[in-house]
Short mmCIF file of N, CA and C in Angstrom, two decimals:
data_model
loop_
_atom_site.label_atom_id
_atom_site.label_comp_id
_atom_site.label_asym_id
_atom_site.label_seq_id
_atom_site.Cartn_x
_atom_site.Cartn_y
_atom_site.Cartn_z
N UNK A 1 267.02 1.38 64.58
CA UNK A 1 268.32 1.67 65.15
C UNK A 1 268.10 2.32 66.51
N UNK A 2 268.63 1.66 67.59
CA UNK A 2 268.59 2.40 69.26
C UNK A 2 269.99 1.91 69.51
N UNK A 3 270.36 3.06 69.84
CA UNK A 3 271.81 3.34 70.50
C UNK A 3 271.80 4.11 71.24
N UNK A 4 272.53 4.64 71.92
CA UNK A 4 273.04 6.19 72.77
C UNK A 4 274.71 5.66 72.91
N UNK A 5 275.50 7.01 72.59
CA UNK A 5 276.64 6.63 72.93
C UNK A 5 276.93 6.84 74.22
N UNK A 6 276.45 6.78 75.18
CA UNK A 6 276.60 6.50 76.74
C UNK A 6 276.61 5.14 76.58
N UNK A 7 276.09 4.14 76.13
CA UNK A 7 275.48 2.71 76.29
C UNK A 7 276.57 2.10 75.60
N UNK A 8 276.92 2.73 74.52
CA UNK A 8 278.18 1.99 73.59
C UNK A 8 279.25 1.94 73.96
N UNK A 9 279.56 3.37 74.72
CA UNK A 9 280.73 3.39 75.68
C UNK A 9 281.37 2.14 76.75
N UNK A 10 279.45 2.01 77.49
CA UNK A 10 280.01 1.28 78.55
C UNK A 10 279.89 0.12 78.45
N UNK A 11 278.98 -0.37 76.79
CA UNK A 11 279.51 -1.62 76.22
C UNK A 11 280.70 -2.45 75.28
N UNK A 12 281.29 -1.43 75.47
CA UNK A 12 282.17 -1.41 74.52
C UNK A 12 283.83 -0.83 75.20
N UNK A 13 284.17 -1.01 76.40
CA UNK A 13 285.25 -0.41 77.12
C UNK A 13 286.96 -0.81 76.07
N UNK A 14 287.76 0.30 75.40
CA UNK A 14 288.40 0.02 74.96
C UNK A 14 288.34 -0.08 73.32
N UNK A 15 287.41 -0.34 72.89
CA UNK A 15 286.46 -0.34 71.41
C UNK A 15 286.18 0.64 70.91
N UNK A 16 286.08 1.83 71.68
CA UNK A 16 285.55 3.03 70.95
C UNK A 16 286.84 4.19 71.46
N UNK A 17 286.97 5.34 70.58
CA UNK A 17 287.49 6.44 70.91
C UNK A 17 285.99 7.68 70.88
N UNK A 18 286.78 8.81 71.61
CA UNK A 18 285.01 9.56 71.85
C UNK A 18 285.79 10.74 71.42
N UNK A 19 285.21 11.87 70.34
CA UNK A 19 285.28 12.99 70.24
C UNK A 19 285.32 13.61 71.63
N UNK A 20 286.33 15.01 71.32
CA UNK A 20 286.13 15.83 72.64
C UNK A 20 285.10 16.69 72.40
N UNK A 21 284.28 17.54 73.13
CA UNK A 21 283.12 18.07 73.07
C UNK A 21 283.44 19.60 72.02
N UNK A 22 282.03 19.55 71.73
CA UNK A 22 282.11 21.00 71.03
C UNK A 22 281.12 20.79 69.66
N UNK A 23 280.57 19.71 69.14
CA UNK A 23 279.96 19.51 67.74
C UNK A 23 278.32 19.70 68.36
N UNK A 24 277.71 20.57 66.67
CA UNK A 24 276.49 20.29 68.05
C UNK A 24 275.39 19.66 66.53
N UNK A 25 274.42 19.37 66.78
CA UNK A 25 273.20 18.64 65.94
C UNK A 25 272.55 19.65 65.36
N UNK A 26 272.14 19.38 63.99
CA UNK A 26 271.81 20.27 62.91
C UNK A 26 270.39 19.64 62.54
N UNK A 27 270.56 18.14 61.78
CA UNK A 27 269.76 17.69 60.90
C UNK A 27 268.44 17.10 61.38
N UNK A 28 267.68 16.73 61.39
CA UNK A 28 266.22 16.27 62.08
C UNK A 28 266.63 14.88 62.52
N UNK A 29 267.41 14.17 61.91
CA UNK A 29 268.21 13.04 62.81
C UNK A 29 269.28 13.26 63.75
N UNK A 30 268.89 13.13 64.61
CA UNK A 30 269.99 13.82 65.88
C UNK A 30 270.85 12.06 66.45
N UNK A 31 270.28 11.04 65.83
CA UNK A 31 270.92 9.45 66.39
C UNK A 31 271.44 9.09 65.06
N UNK A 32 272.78 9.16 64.66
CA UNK A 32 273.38 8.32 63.47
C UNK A 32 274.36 7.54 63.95
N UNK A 33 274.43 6.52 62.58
CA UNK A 33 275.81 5.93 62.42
C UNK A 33 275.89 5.22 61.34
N UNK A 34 277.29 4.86 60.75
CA UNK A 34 277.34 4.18 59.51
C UNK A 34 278.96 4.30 59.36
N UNK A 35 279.72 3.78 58.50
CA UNK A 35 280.90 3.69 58.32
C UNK A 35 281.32 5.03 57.57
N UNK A 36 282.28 5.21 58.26
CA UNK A 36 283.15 6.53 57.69
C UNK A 36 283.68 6.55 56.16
N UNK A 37 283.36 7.68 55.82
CA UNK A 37 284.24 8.13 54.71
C UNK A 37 284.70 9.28 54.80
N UNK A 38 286.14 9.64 54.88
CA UNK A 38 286.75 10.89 55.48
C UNK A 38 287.31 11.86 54.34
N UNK A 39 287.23 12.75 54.29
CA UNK A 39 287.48 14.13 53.40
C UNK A 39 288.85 14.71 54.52
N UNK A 40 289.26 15.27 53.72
CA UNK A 40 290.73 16.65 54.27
C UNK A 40 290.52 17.53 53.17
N UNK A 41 290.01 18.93 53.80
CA UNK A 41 289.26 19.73 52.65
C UNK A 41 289.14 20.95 53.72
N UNK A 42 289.84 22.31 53.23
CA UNK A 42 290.04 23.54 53.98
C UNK A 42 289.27 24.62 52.75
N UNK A 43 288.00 25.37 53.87
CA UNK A 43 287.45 26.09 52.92
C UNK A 43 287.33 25.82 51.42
N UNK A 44 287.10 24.42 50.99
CA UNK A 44 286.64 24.46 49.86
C UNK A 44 285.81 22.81 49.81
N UNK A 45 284.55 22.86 49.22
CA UNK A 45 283.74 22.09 49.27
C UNK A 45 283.45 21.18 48.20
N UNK A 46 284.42 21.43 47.06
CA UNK A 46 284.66 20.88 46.17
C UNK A 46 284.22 19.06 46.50
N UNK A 47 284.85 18.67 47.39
CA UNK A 47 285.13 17.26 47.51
C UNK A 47 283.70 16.77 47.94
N UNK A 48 283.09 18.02 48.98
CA UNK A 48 282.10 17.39 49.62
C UNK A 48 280.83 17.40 48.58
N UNK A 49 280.40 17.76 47.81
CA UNK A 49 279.91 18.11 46.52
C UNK A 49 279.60 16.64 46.14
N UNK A 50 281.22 16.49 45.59
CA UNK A 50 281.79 15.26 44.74
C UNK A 50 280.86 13.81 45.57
N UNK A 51 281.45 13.98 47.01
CA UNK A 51 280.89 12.76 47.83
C UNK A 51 279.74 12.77 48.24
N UNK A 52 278.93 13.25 48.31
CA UNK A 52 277.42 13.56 48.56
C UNK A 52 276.69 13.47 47.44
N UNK A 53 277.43 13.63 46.20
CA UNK A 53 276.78 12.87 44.62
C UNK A 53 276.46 11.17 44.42
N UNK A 54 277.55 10.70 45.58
CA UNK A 54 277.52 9.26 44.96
C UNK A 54 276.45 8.23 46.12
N UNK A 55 276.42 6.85 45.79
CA UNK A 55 275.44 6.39 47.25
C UNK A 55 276.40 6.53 48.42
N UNK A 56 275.77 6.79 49.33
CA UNK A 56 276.02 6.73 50.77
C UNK A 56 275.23 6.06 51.13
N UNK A 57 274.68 4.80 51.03
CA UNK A 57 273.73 4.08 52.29
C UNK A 57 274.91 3.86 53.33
N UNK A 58 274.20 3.58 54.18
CA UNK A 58 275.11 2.79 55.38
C UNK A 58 276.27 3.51 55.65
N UNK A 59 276.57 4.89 55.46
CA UNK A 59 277.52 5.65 55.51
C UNK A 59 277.64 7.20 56.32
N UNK A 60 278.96 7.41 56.75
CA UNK A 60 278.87 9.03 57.21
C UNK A 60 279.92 9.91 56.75
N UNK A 61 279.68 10.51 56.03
CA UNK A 61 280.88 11.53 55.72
C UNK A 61 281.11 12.43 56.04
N UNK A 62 282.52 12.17 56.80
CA UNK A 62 283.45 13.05 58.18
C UNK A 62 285.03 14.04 57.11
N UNK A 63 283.89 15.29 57.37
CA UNK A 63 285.01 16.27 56.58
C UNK A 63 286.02 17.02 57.92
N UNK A 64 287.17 16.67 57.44
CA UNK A 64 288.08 17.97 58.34
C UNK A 64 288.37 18.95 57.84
N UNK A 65 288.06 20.04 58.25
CA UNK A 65 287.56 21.44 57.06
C UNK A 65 288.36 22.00 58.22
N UNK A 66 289.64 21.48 59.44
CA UNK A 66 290.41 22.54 59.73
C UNK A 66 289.80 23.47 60.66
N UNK A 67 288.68 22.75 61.36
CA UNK A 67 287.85 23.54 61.94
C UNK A 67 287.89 24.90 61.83
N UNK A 68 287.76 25.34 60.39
CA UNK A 68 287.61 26.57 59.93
C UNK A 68 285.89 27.10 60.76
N UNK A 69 286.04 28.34 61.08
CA UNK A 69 285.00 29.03 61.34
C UNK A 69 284.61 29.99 60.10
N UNK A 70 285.54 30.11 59.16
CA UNK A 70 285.07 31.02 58.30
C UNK A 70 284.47 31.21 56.64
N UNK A 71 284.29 29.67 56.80
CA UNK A 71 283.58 29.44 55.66
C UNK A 71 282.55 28.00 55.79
N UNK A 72 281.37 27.89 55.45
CA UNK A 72 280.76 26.90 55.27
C UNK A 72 281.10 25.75 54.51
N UNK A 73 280.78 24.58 54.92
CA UNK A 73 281.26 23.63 54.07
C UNK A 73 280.37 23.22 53.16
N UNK A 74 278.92 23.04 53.97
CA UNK A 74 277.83 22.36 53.75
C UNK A 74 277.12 23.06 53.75
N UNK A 75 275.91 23.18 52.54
CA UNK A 75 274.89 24.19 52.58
C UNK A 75 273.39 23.04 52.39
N UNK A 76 272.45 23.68 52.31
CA UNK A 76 271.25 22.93 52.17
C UNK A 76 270.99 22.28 50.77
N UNK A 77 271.79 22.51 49.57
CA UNK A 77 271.90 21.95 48.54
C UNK A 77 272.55 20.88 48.50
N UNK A 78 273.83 20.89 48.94
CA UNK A 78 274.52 19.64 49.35
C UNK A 78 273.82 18.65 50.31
N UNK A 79 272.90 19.28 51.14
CA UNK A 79 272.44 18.18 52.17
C UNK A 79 271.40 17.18 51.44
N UNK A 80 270.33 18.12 50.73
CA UNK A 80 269.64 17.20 49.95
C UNK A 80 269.87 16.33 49.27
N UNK A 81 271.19 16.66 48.00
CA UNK A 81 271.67 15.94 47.79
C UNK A 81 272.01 14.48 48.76
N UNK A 82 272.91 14.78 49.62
CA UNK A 82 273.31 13.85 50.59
C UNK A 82 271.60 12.96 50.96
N UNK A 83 270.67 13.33 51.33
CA UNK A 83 269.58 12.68 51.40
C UNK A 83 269.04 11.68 50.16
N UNK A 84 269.07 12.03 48.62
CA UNK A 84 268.62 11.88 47.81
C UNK A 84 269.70 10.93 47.75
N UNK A 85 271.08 10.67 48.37
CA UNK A 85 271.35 9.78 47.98
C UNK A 85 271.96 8.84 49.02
N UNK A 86 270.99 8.64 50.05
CA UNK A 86 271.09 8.26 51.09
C UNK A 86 272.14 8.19 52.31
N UNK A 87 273.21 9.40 52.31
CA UNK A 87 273.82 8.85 53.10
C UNK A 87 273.44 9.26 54.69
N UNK A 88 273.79 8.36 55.43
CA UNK A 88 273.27 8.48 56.96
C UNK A 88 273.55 9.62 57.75
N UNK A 89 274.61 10.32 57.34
CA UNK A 89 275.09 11.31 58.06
C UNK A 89 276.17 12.23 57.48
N UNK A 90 276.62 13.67 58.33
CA UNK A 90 277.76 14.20 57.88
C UNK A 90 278.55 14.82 59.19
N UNK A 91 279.25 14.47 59.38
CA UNK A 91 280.07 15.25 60.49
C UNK A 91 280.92 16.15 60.13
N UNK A 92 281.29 17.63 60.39
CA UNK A 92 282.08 18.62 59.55
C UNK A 92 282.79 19.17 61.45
N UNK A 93 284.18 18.93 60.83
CA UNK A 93 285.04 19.56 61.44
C UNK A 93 285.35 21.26 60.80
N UNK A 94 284.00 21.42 61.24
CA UNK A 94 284.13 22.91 60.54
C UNK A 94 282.40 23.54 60.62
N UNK A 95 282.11 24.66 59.74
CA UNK A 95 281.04 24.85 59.99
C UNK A 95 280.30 24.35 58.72
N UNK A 96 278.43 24.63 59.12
CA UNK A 96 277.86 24.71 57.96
C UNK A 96 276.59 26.06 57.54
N UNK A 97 276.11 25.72 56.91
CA UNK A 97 274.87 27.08 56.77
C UNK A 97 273.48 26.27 56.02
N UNK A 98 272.54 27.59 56.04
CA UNK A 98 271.00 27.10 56.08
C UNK A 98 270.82 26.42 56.66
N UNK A 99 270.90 26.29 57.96
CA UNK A 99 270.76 25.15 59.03
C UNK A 99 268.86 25.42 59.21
N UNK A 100 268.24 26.38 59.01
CA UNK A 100 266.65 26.29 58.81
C UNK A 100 266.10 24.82 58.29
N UNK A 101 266.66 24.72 56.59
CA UNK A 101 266.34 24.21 55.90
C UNK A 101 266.79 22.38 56.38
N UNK A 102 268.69 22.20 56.48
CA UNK A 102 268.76 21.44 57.17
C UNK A 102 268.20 20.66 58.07
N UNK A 103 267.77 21.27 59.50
CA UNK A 103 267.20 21.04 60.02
C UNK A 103 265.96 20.05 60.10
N UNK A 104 264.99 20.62 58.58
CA UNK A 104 264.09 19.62 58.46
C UNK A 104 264.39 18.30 57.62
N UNK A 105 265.53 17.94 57.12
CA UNK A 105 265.83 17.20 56.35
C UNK A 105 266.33 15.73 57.13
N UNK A 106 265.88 15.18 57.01
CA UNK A 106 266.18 13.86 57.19
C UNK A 106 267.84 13.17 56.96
N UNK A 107 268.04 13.61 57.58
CA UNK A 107 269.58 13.27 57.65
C UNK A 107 270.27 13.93 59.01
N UNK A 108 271.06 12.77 59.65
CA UNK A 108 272.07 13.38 60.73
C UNK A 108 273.58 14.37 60.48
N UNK A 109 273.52 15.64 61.11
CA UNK A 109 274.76 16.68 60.77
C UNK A 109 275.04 16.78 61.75
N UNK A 110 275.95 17.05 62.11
CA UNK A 110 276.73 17.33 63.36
C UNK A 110 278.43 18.38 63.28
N UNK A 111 278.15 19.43 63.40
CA UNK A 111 279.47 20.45 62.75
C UNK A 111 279.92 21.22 63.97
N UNK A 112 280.53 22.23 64.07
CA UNK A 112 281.05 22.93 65.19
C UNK A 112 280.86 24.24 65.52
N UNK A 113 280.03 24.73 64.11
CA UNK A 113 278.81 25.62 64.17
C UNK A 113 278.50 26.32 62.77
N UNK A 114 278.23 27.52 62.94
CA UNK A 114 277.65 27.87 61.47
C UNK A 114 278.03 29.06 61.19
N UNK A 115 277.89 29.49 59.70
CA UNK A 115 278.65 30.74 59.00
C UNK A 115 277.85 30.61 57.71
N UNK A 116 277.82 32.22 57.65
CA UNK A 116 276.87 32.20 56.43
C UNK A 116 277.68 32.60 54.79
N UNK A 117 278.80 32.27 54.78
CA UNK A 117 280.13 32.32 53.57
C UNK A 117 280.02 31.15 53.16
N UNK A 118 280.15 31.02 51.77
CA UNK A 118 280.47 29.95 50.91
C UNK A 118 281.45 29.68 50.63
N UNK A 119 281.87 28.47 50.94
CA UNK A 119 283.35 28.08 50.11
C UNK A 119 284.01 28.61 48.42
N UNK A 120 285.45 28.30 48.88
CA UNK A 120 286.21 28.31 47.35
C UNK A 120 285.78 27.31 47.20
N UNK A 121 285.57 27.00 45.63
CA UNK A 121 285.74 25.56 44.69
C UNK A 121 286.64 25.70 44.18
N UNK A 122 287.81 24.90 44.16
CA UNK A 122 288.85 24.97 43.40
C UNK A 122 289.48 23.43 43.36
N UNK A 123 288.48 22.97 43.95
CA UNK A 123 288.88 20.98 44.02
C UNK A 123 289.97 20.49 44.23
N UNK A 124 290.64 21.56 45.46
CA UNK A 124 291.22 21.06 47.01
C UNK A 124 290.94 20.72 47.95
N UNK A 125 291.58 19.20 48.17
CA UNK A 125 291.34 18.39 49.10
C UNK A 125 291.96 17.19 48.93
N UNK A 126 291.69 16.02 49.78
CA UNK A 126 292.14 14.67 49.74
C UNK A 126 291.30 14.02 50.24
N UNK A 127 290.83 12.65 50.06
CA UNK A 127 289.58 11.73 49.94
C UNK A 127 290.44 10.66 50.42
N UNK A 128 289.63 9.55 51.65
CA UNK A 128 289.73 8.40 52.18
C UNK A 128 291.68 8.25 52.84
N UNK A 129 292.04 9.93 53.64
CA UNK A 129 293.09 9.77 54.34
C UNK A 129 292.77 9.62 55.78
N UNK A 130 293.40 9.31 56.51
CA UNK A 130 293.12 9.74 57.99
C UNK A 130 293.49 11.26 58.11
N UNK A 131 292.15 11.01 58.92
CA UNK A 131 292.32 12.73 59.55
C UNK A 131 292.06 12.55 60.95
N UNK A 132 292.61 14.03 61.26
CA UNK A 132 292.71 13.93 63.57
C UNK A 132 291.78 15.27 63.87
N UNK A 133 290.91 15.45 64.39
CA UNK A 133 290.17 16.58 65.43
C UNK A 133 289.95 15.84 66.48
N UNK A 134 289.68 17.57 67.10
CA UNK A 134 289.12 16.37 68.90
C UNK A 134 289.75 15.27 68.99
N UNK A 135 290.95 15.27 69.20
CA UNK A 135 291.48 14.17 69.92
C UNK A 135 291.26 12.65 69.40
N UNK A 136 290.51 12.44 67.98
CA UNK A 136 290.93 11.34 67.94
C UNK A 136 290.86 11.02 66.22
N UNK A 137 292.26 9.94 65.51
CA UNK A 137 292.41 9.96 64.43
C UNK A 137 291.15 8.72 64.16
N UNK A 138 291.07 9.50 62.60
CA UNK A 138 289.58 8.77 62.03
C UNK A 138 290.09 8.42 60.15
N UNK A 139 289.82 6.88 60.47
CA UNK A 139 289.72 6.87 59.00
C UNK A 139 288.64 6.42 58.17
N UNK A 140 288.69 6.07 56.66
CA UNK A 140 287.55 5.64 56.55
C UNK A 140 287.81 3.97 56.47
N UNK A 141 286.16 3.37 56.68
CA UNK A 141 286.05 2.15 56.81
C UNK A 141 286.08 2.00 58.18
N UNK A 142 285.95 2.99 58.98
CA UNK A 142 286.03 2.75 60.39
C UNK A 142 284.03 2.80 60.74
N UNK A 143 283.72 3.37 62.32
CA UNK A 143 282.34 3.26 62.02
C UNK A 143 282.39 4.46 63.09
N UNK A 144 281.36 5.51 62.91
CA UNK A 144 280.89 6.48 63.73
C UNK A 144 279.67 6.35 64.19
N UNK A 145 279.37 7.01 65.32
CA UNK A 145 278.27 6.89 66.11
C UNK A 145 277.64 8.19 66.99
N UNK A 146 277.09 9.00 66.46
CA UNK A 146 276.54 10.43 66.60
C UNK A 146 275.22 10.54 67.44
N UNK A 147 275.12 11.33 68.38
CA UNK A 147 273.63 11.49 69.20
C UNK A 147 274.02 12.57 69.81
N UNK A 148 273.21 13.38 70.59
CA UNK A 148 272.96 14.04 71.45
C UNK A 148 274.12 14.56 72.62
N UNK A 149 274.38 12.59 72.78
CA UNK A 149 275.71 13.30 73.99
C UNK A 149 277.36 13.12 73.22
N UNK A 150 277.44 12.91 72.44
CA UNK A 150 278.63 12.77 71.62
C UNK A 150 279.37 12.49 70.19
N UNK A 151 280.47 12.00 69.69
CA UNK A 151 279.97 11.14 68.54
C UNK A 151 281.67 10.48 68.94
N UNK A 152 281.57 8.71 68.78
CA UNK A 152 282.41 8.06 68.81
C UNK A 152 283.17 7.01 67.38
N UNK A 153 284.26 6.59 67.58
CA UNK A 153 284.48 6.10 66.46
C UNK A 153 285.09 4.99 67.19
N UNK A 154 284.80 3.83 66.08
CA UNK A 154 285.38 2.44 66.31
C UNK A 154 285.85 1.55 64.87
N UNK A 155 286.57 0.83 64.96
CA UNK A 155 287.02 -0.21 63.98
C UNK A 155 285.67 -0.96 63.64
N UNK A 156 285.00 -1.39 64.26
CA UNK A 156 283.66 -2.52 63.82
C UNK A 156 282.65 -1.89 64.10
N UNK A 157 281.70 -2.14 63.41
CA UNK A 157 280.30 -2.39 63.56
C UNK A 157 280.14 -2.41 65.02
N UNK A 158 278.74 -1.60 65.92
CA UNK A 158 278.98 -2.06 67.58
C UNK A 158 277.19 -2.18 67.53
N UNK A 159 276.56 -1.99 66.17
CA UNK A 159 274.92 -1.80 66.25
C UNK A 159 274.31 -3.27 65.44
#
């Protein structure tokens, strides 16, 4: 997989929408992409749990956690998980923690920063709605595209 979303951008004029800035790279994969699966989930991680249990190949799961700063969504248990069951990535409109551990794990994260609080479980949330941050609405079955200088979303496949 070689991409940069600079390159997709300017191959793709009209095709892509681009996050506004502010997410930054966590996981030892700093280049993802794969088709969305979207969470709506405020301080509680219940869902993300749930979706990081099942396969994710070929996939990224984009939580809107409300860009809460005050609770983690994602911890290093969940990430493994998420590895062990392949999915490509996680984007959190919100924060995460053990980013140490993260870090070395083979998988792309991308969140808006970090907090060392654990979520409520109380298995609130909603699964495969559209959700809106940064400026642009995301659903699932759509496709994301995460690196260094951004992360974009499109209707098709662009890799």
């Amino acid at each position: 997989m070689t991409f940069t979303t600079p390159d997709l951008c300017d191959e793709n004029p009209g095709k892509v929408s681009v996050l506004e800035p502010g997410f930054r790279n966590f996981g030892a994969i700093d280049t993802f992409y794969g088709e969305t699966v979207t969470l709506k989930c405020f301080e509680d991680n219940s869902l993300v749990r749930e979706a990081v249990g099942r396969n994710g190949r070929g996939k990224v799961l984009v939580v809107d956690a409300g860009g809460s700063m005050r609770r983690a969504m994602l911890g290093d248990m969940l990430a493994e998980k998420a590895v062990e069951n392949g999915w490509a990535g996680i984007v959190i409109y919100g924060c995460i923690r053990d980013v140490d551990v993260i870090a070395g794990l083979k998988l792309g994260v991308q969140a808006l920063g970090t907090h060392p609080m654990k979520t409520n479980k109380s298995g609130v949330g909603e699964e495969n709605v559209e959700i809106s941050f940064h400026g642009v609405m995301i659903k699932s079955r759509q496709f994301i595209y995460a690196d260094n200088n951004g992360i974009l979303v499109s209707d098709s496949c662009l890799v």
